[in-house]
Amino acid sequence: MYKVGDELLRIVRLMSQSHSDVRPEARRPRSSATINSVSSARQRTRAQTAAYLLGIRPELPDIIDTAEQHQAPELDKIEFRVPLHTMDRIQSTTYVSKLHSESDPRLDILDSIKAIMDVPNLYEHLGWRVSTARRTDPPHRLLTVHDIDSAFRAARAESSGRRLGHKKVAIEIINTEPTPKEKPAKQRAGRQQEGHAVPQPLKRTYALYLENDDESSDDEPPQEIEDVVTSVHSRYPAMNFRQYIGKMKDRGIFYLSTAAHFNSGFYKEKIGMSEGAAYTFHSYVENAYMKAEHRKRGRNAKGKKARASR
């Protein structure tokens, strides 16, 4: 109220000065020109309002247009491609597109993705990659709101280097442990031979865990859980993984091959690790087991070649 009064007094003073040396027919343009000469948009709006109240200006200023001039432009939204039916054995996997802006709350984006995919809130087998990445590239993890930030940054960086006319970069969401799909009945029937089902090859991930340990006579002895924990503890000492050795043994986990069968949810809920410690331990154990199996397959291949050359 005081600001409007001040503006009124200032306009009155300007008008009184102009009345002393300007002809009557030129007074109205002089006042309008004085008001419009105010440099600040906010001050000009106030002056125009005061002029309207004094009868100098025929209408109020357009405040909405003035506000829109100072409003910061919103960043373009980025497409998130979210898969459906990844946990369904029967329905085929399809994708839906959701647009999100970097101004959207990260937790809302993460919750929306999990709701669309129909996975639990604590589901920890999600990943992401930009649409320009190769299909063979491993996905980035998607566990926390910080991972959403990383996805936005990657998409923006990839978009900035693309020419006009190219397809926009999207963020693809991935279920890293989807439920295997059932084959159609006709395909299953075609694999029956004389009343016996032909065993189907397992996916590579599961085959690594189920390979026969008797294929080679010179296999390395199984790595004991104490050695595994000591190794991961030396790399991440702040997590103090040694405190969990007793609990793992209580549940029958004595060797690396056994520890690799369990996911991070097991180590969190049954062993008592924190979310970060469970994820770190599970990732380390899984990688160690994969390397051990790779060495084993290499030795078996060399043994077969040696026997064949005899």
XYZ file of C-alpha atoms in Angstrom:
310
model
C 0.000 0.000 0.000
C 2.882 2.342 0.834
C 4.610 1.506 -2.447
C 1.507 2.379 -4.477
C 1.189 5.649 -2.499
C 4.816 6.526 -3.229
C 4.286 5.879 -6.920
C 1.187 8.093 -6.894
C 3.150 10.933 -5.253
C 5.994 10.526 -7.758
C 3.593 10.637 -10.724
C 1.831 13.690 -9.249
C 5.182 15.496 -8.913
C 6.117 14.644 -12.491
C 2.735 15.864 -13.694
C 2.974 19.103 -11.712
C 6.369 19.825 -13.247
C 5.052 19.170 -16.740
C 1.973 21.430 -16.184
C 4.148 24.498 -15.686
C 5.859 24.498 -19.102
C 3.737 22.379 -21.453
C 0.627 23.338 -23.404
C -2.692 21.733 -22.212
C -3.081 19.581 -25.322
C 0.412 18.052 -24.822
C 0.036 17.154 -21.154
C -1.372 13.628 -21.613
C 1.338 12.358 -24.019
C 4.008 13.897 -21.749
C 2.775 11.897 -18.724
C 2.551 8.633 -20.716
C 6.019 9.127 -22.137
C 7.390 9.729 -18.651
C 5.791 6.521 -17.338
C 7.015 4.411 -20.253
C 10.570 5.702 -19.852
C 10.983 3.858 -16.538
C 13.681 1.241 -17.198
C 12.713 -1.411 -14.647
C 9.780 -3.590 -15.723
C 8.518 -3.842 -12.148
C 8.730 -0.090 -11.586
C 7.073 0.553 -14.939
C 4.187 -1.726 -13.973
C 3.725 0.138 -10.694
C 3.860 3.492 -12.460
C 1.308 2.361 -15.034
C -0.986 1.173 -12.236
C -0.669 4.528 -10.474
C -1.381 6.320 -13.764
C -4.510 4.267 -14.224
C -5.729 5.236 -10.751
C -5.137 8.917 -11.591
C -7.011 8.607 -14.873
C -3.903 9.186 -17.010
C -3.738 5.629 -18.416
C -6.909 4.087 -19.932
C -6.217 0.506 -18.712
C -4.237 -1.520 -16.178
C -0.892 -3.047 -17.247
C -0.796 -6.706 -18.296
C 0.821 -8.207 -15.208
C 0.654 -11.802 -16.514
C 2.711 -10.948 -19.596
C 5.267 -9.174 -17.425
C 5.628 -12.235 -15.174
C 5.988 -14.570 -18.129
C 8.844 -12.491 -19.509
C 10.878 -13.204 -16.378
C 9.955 -16.892 -16.083
C 12.874 -19.238 -16.728
C 12.348 -21.615 -19.646
C 11.739 -25.222 -18.596
C 14.123 -27.908 -19.859
C 12.797 -30.361 -22.391
C 11.465 -33.553 -20.911
C 13.310 -36.809 -21.503
C 11.629 -40.022 -22.558
C 11.879 -43.015 -20.228
C 11.124 -46.352 -21.922
C 9.754 -48.676 -19.254
C 9.220 -52.425 -19.924
C 5.998 -54.228 -19.032
C 5.417 -57.884 -18.084
C 9.067 -58.614 -17.237
C 7.871 -60.671 -14.240
C 5.180 -62.514 -16.221
C 6.000 -65.942 -17.654
C 3.317 -65.791 -20.356
C 2.843 -62.237 -21.630
C 5.403 -60.795 -24.012
C 7.494 -57.862 -22.887
C 6.319 -54.515 -24.261
C 7.367 -50.949 -23.564
C 5.624 -47.732 -22.567
C 7.042 -44.226 -22.801
C 6.957 -41.776 -19.900
C 8.226 -38.212 -20.110
C 10.053 -36.802 -17.109
C 11.768 -33.492 -16.497
C 14.830 -32.897 -14.361
C 12.618 -30.750 -12.150
C 10.458 -33.779 -11.246
C 11.116 -35.322 -7.799
C 13.553 -38.200 -8.231
C 11.747 -40.488 -5.787
C 8.483 -39.992 -7.689
C 10.205 -41.024 -10.926
C 11.647 -44.146 -9.306
C 8.324 -45.099 -7.717
C 6.533 -44.545 -11.032
C 8.943 -46.868 -12.854
C 8.467 -49.641 -10.277
C 4.691 -49.211 -10.330
C 4.563 -49.484 -14.125
C 6.784 -52.578 -14.087
C 4.761 -54.080 -11.219
C 7.835 -54.918 -9.133
C 8.193 -54.551 -5.326
C 9.386 -51.277 -3.839
C 12.560 -52.973 -2.591
C 13.265 -54.635 -5.949
C 16.967 -54.153 -6.668
C 17.461 -55.674 -10.123
C 16.775 -52.599 -12.228
C 19.168 -50.882 -14.584
C 19.263 -48.169 -17.231
C 21.126 -47.189 -20.350
C 20.707 -44.497 -22.988
C 19.046 -45.484 -26.252
C 22.218 -44.756 -28.218
C 24.231 -47.383 -26.318
C 24.990 -50.766 -27.849
C 22.750 -53.661 -26.877
C 25.824 -55.523 -25.644
C 26.782 -52.755 -23.205
C 25.976 -53.692 -19.599
C 23.310 -51.485 -18.030
C 23.986 -49.052 -15.222
C 22.357 -49.886 -11.909
C 19.095 -48.214 -10.896
C 18.675 -48.419 -7.130
C 18.578 -44.898 -5.725
C 17.567 -41.366 -6.667
C 21.242 -40.654 -7.381
C 21.091 -43.202 -10.203
C 18.215 -41.186 -11.720
C 20.501 -38.131 -11.627
C 23.197 -40.101 -13.453
C 20.697 -41.163 -16.114
C 19.603 -37.555 -16.705
C 23.220 -36.386 -16.989
C 24.089 -39.126 -19.462
C 21.045 -38.382 -21.620
C 21.777 -34.643 -21.647
C 25.437 -35.217 -22.516
C 24.510 -37.594 -25.329
C 21.859 -35.207 -26.674
C 24.208 -32.224 -26.725
C 26.475 -33.917 -29.254
C 23.759 -34.967 -31.698
C 22.798 -33.095 -34.847
C 19.382 -31.614 -35.496
C 16.963 -34.054 -37.056
C 18.341 -37.089 -35.255
C 16.130 -39.058 -32.917
C 16.020 -37.782 -29.360
C 18.021 -39.698 -26.785
C 15.841 -41.745 -24.419
C 16.566 -43.570 -21.160
C 15.782 -47.278 -21.346
C 14.864 -49.093 -18.128
C 15.958 -52.725 -17.829
C 15.011 -55.572 -15.529
C 18.333 -57.336 -15.018
C 16.701 -60.484 -13.616
C 13.425 -60.932 -15.529
C 11.243 -64.010 -15.192
C 11.967 -66.457 -18.042
C 9.137 -66.657 -20.561
C 7.316 -69.916 -21.237
C 7.472 -71.200 -24.797
C 4.188 -71.560 -26.716
C 2.503 -74.967 -26.469
C 3.206 -75.835 -30.109
C 6.933 -75.252 -29.672
C 7.011 -77.364 -26.503
C 5.120 -80.173 -28.247
C 7.536 -80.081 -31.185
C 10.421 -80.762 -28.849
C 8.889 -84.002 -27.582
C 10.546 -87.074 -29.049
C 9.046 -90.503 -28.391
C 7.359 -89.319 -25.203
C 10.544 -87.818 -23.751
C 11.180 -84.092 -23.456
C 14.405 -82.862 -25.005
C 16.275 -80.848 -22.364
C 16.614 -77.210 -23.362
C 19.875 -75.288 -23.015
C 19.986 -73.068 -19.963
C 20.701 -69.392 -20.201
C 24.374 -68.597 -19.730
C 23.833 -66.976 -16.341
C 22.252 -70.088 -14.831
C 24.481 -72.536 -16.684
C 27.503 -71.134 -14.887
C 26.069 -72.199 -11.556
C 25.005 -75.682 -12.653
C 28.000 -76.945 -14.609
C 29.256 -80.346 -13.590
C 32.202 -80.117 -11.226
C 33.476 -83.520 -12.392
C 34.385 -82.409 -15.917
C 38.006 -81.897 -15.049
C 40.298 -83.761 -12.678
C 42.608 -80.808 -12.085
C 40.045 -78.310 -10.820
C 41.144 -75.817 -8.217
C 39.897 -76.632 -4.707
C 36.728 -74.710 -3.773
C 37.438 -71.313 -2.263
C 36.374 -71.204 1.381
C 34.116 -68.442 2.648
C 36.781 -67.126 5.064
C 39.090 -66.461 2.110
C 36.276 -64.791 0.186
C 35.355 -62.515 3.084
C 39.016 -61.677 3.781
C 39.482 -60.694 0.147
C 36.404 -58.454 -0.031
C 37.172 -57.014 3.433
C 40.682 -55.988 2.337
C 39.117 -54.062 -0.520
C 36.279 -52.496 1.496
C 37.545 -52.435 5.110
C 35.044 -49.829 6.308
C 32.173 -52.302 5.795
C 33.702 -54.855 8.193
C 32.543 -57.956 6.319
C 34.356 -60.296 8.744
C 31.595 -59.850 11.298
C 29.223 -61.835 9.032
C 31.322 -65.018 8.672
C 29.606 -66.764 11.595
C 26.106 -65.950 10.357
C 26.910 -67.226 6.882
C 28.270 -70.480 8.259
C 25.152 -70.872 10.383
C 23.187 -70.923 7.128
C 25.478 -73.420 5.454
C 27.552 -70.988 3.388
C 31.083 -72.409 3.555
C 32.328 -71.888 -0.015
C 32.332 -69.298 -2.797
C 30.109 -71.413 -5.052
C 27.394 -71.474 -2.384
C 27.646 -67.764 -1.597
C 27.196 -66.930 -5.302
C 23.732 -68.535 -5.369
C 22.194 -65.872 -3.105
C 21.226 -62.330 -4.096
C 21.817 -59.137 -2.146
C 18.320 -59.312 -0.648
C 19.288 -62.537 1.135
C 22.416 -60.980 2.647
C 20.396 -57.971 3.786
C 17.437 -59.831 5.313
C 19.027 -63.064 6.546
C 22.637 -62.139 7.283
C 21.949 -58.611 8.544
C 24.032 -56.551 6.127
C 23.093 -52.993 5.249
C 21.790 -52.340 1.734
C 25.128 -50.964 0.553
C 27.138 -53.771 2.142
C 24.799 -56.454 0.742
C 25.016 -55.014 -2.773
C 28.822 -54.717 -2.587
C 29.293 -58.239 -1.213
C 26.914 -59.831 -3.707
C 28.588 -58.061 -6.664
C 32.058 -59.095 -5.496
C 31.075 -62.734 -4.900
C 29.279 -63.004 -8.232
C 32.264 -61.594 -10.149
C 34.690 -63.864 -8.293
C 32.589 -66.935 -9.078
C 32.285 -65.972 -12.748
C 36.072 -65.646 -12.997
C 36.587 -69.008 -11.308
C 34.157 -70.688 -13.723
C 35.856 -69.028 -16.674
C 39.236 -70.417 -15.602
C 37.646 -73.826 -15.136
C 36.165 -73.853 -18.633
C 39.534 -72.827 -20.052
C 41.248 -75.750 -18.355
C 38.565 -78.169 -19.552
C 38.935 -76.941 -23.132
C 42.686 -77.421 -23.032
C 42.242 -80.904 -21.572
C 39.845 -81.913 -24.338
C 42.237 -80.680 -27.012
C 45.108 -82.581 -25.418
C 43.079 -85.828 -25.283
C 41.921 -85.406 -28.870
C 45.510 -84.994 -30.136
C 46.628 -88.274 -28.594
